[in-house]
One Martini backbone bead per residue (centre of mass of N, CA, C, O) as a GRO file, in nm:
protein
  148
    1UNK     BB    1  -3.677  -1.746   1.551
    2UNK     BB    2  -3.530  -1.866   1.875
    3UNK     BB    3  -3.427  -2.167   1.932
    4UNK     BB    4  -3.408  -2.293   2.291
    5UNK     BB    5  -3.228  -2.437   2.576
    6UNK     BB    6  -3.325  -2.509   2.948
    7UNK     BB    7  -3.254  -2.573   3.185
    8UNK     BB    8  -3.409  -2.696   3.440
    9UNK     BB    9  -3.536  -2.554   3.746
   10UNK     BB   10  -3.709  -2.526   4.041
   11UNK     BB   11  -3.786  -2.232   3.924
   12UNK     BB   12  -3.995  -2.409   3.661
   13UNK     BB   13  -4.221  -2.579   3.780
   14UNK     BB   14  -4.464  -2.396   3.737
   15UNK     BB   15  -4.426  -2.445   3.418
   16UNK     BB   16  -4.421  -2.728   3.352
   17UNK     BB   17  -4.702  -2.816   3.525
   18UNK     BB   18  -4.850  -2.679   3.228
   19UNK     BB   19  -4.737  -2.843   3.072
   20UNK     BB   20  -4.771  -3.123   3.152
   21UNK     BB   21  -5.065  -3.100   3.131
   22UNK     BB   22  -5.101  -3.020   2.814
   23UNK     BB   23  -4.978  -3.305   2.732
   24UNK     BB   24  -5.208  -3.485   2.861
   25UNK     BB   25  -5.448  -3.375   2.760
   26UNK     BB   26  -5.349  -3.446   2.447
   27UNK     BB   27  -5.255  -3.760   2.554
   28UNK     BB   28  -5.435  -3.899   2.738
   29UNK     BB   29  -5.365  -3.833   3.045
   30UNK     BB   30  -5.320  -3.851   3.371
   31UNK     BB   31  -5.369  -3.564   3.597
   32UNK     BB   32  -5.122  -3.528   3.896
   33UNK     BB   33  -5.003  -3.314   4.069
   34UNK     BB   34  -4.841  -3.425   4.289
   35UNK     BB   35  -4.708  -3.613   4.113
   36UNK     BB   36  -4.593  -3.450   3.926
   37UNK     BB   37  -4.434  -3.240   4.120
   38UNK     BB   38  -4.258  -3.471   4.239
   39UNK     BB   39  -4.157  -3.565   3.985
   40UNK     BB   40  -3.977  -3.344   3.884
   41UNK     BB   41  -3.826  -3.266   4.121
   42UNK     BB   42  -3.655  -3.563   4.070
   43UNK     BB   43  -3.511  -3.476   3.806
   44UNK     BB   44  -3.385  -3.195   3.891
   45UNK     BB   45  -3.231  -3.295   4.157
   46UNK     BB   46  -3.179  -3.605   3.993
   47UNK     BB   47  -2.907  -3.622   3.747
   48UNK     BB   48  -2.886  -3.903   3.694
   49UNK     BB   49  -3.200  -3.953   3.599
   50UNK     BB   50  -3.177  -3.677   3.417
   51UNK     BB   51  -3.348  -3.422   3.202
   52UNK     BB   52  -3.486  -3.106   3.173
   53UNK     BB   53  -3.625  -2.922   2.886
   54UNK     BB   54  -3.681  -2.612   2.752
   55UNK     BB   55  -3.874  -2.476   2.495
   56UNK     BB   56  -3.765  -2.203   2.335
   57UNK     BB   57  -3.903  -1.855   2.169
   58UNK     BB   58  -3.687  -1.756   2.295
   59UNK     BB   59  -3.888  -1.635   2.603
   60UNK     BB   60  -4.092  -1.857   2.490
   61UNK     BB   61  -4.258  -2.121   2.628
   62UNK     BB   62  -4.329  -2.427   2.400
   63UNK     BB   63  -4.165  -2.672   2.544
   64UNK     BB   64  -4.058  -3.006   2.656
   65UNK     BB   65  -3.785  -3.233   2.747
   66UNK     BB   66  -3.729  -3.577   2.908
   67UNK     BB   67  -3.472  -3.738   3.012
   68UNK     BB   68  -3.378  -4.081   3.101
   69UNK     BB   69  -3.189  -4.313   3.295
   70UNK     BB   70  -3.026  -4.602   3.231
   71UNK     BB   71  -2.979  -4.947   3.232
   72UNK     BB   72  -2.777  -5.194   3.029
   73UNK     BB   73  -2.684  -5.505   2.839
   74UNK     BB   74  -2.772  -5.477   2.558
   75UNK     BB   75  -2.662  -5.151   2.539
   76UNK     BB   76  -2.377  -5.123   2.660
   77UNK     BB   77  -2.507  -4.944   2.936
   78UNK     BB   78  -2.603  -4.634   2.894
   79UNK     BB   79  -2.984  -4.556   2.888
   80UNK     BB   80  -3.227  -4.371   2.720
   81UNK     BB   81  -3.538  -4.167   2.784
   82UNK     BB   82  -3.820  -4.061   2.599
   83UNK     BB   83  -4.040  -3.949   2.822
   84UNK     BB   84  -4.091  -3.623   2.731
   85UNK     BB   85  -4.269  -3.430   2.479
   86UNK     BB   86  -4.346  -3.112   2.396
   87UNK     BB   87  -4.530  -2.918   2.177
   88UNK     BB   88  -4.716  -2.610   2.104
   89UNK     BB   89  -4.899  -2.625   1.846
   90UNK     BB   90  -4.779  -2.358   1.686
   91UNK     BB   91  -4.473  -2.543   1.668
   92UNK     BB   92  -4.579  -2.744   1.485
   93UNK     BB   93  -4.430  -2.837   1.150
   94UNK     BB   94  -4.134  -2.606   1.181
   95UNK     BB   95  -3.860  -2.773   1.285
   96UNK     BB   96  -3.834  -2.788   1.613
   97UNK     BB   97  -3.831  -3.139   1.653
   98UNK     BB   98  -3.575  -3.165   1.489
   99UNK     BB   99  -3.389  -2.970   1.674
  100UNK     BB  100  -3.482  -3.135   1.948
  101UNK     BB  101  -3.349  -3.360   1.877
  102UNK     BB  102  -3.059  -3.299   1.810
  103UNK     BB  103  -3.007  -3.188   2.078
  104UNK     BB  104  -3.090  -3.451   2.269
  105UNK     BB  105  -2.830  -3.615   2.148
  106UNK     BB  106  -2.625  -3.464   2.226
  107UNK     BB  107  -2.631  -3.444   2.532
  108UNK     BB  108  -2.641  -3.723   2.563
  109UNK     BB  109  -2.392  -3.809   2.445
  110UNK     BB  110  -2.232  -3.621   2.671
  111UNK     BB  111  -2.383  -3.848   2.879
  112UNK     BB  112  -2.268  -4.129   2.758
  113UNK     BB  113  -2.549  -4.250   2.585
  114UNK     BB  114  -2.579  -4.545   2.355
  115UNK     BB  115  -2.894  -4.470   2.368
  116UNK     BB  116  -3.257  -4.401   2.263
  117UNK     BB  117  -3.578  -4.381   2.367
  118UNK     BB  118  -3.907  -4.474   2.289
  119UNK     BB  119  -4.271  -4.374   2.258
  120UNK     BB  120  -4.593  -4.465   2.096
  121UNK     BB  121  -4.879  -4.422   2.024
  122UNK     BB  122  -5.050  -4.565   1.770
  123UNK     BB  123  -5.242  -4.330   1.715
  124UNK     BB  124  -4.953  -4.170   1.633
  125UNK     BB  125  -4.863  -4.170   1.345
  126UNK     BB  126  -4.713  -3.900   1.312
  127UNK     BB  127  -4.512  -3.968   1.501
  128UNK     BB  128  -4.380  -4.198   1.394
  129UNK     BB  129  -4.278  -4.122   1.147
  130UNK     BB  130  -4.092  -3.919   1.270
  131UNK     BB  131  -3.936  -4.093   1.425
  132UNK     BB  132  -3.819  -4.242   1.194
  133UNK     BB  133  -3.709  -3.968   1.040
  134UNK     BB  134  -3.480  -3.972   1.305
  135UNK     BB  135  -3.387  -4.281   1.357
  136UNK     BB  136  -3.564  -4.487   1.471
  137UNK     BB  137  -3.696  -4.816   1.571
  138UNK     BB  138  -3.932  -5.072   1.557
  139UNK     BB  139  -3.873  -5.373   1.725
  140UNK     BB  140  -4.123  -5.534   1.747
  141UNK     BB  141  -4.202  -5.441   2.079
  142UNK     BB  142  -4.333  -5.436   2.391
  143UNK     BB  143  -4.468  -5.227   2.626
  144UNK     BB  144  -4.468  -5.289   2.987
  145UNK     BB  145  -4.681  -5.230   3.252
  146UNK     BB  146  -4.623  -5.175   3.633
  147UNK     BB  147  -4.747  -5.068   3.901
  148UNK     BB  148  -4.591  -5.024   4.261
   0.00000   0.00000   0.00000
């Protein structure tokens, strides 16, 4: 199996929204369609905020990954956020996390950005683990969310 990544195009969106959906169901996130295929459209749209890659083996779409840029002070210019990642199950456990992961940092790297960030649900021990064991690092801060 070959494990590759494309970077999304508009012509990606229906394909994307599938998968979307299928990572919210699986992470208990509400999904909204109009909403989703919106923010979908702006980061495809527009790459100074970020990127999105499919991530394929061979010809079949597999899973997603997105990564969003900001700017910090603290991180000492542009830093990313793995806004969201997502393999379907039967590709999971196989080392193409690693694999994912390994590739999203060399590209972050090429788009000159200095950190890079995730998020992970507390009761999802597995993923904390994981990205533990690819050099993330807790910093014991709380992620606090206000909708505008």
């Amino acid at each position: 199996m070959n494990i590759r990544y494309e970077l999304a195009k508009a012509h990606h969106t229906d394909l994307l929204m599938q998968l979307v959906e299928e990572f919210y169901e699986f992470d208990g996130h509400p999904f909204i369609p109009d909403k989703a295929r919106e923010a979908i459209a702006g980061l495809i749209e527009n790459p100074a905020h970020g990127r999105i890659w499919l991530v394929m083996a061979d010809d079949t779409p597999i899973g997603y990954v997105a990564i969003t840029i900001g700017y910090s002070l603290e991180y000492h210019g542009l830093g990313g956020f793995v806004d969201e990642i997502f393999l379907r199950e039967p590709y999971r456990g196989k080392g193409i996390g690693r694999q994912t992961f390994a590739f999203m940092e060399a590209e972050c790297r090429k788009l000159g950005l200095n950190v890079l960030h995730l998020e992970v649900m507390p009761e999802n021990q597995k993923a904390y683990a994981f990205y533990c064991k690819q050099g993330y690092v807790d910093r014991q801060s709380s992620l606090l969310t206000k909708w505008l």
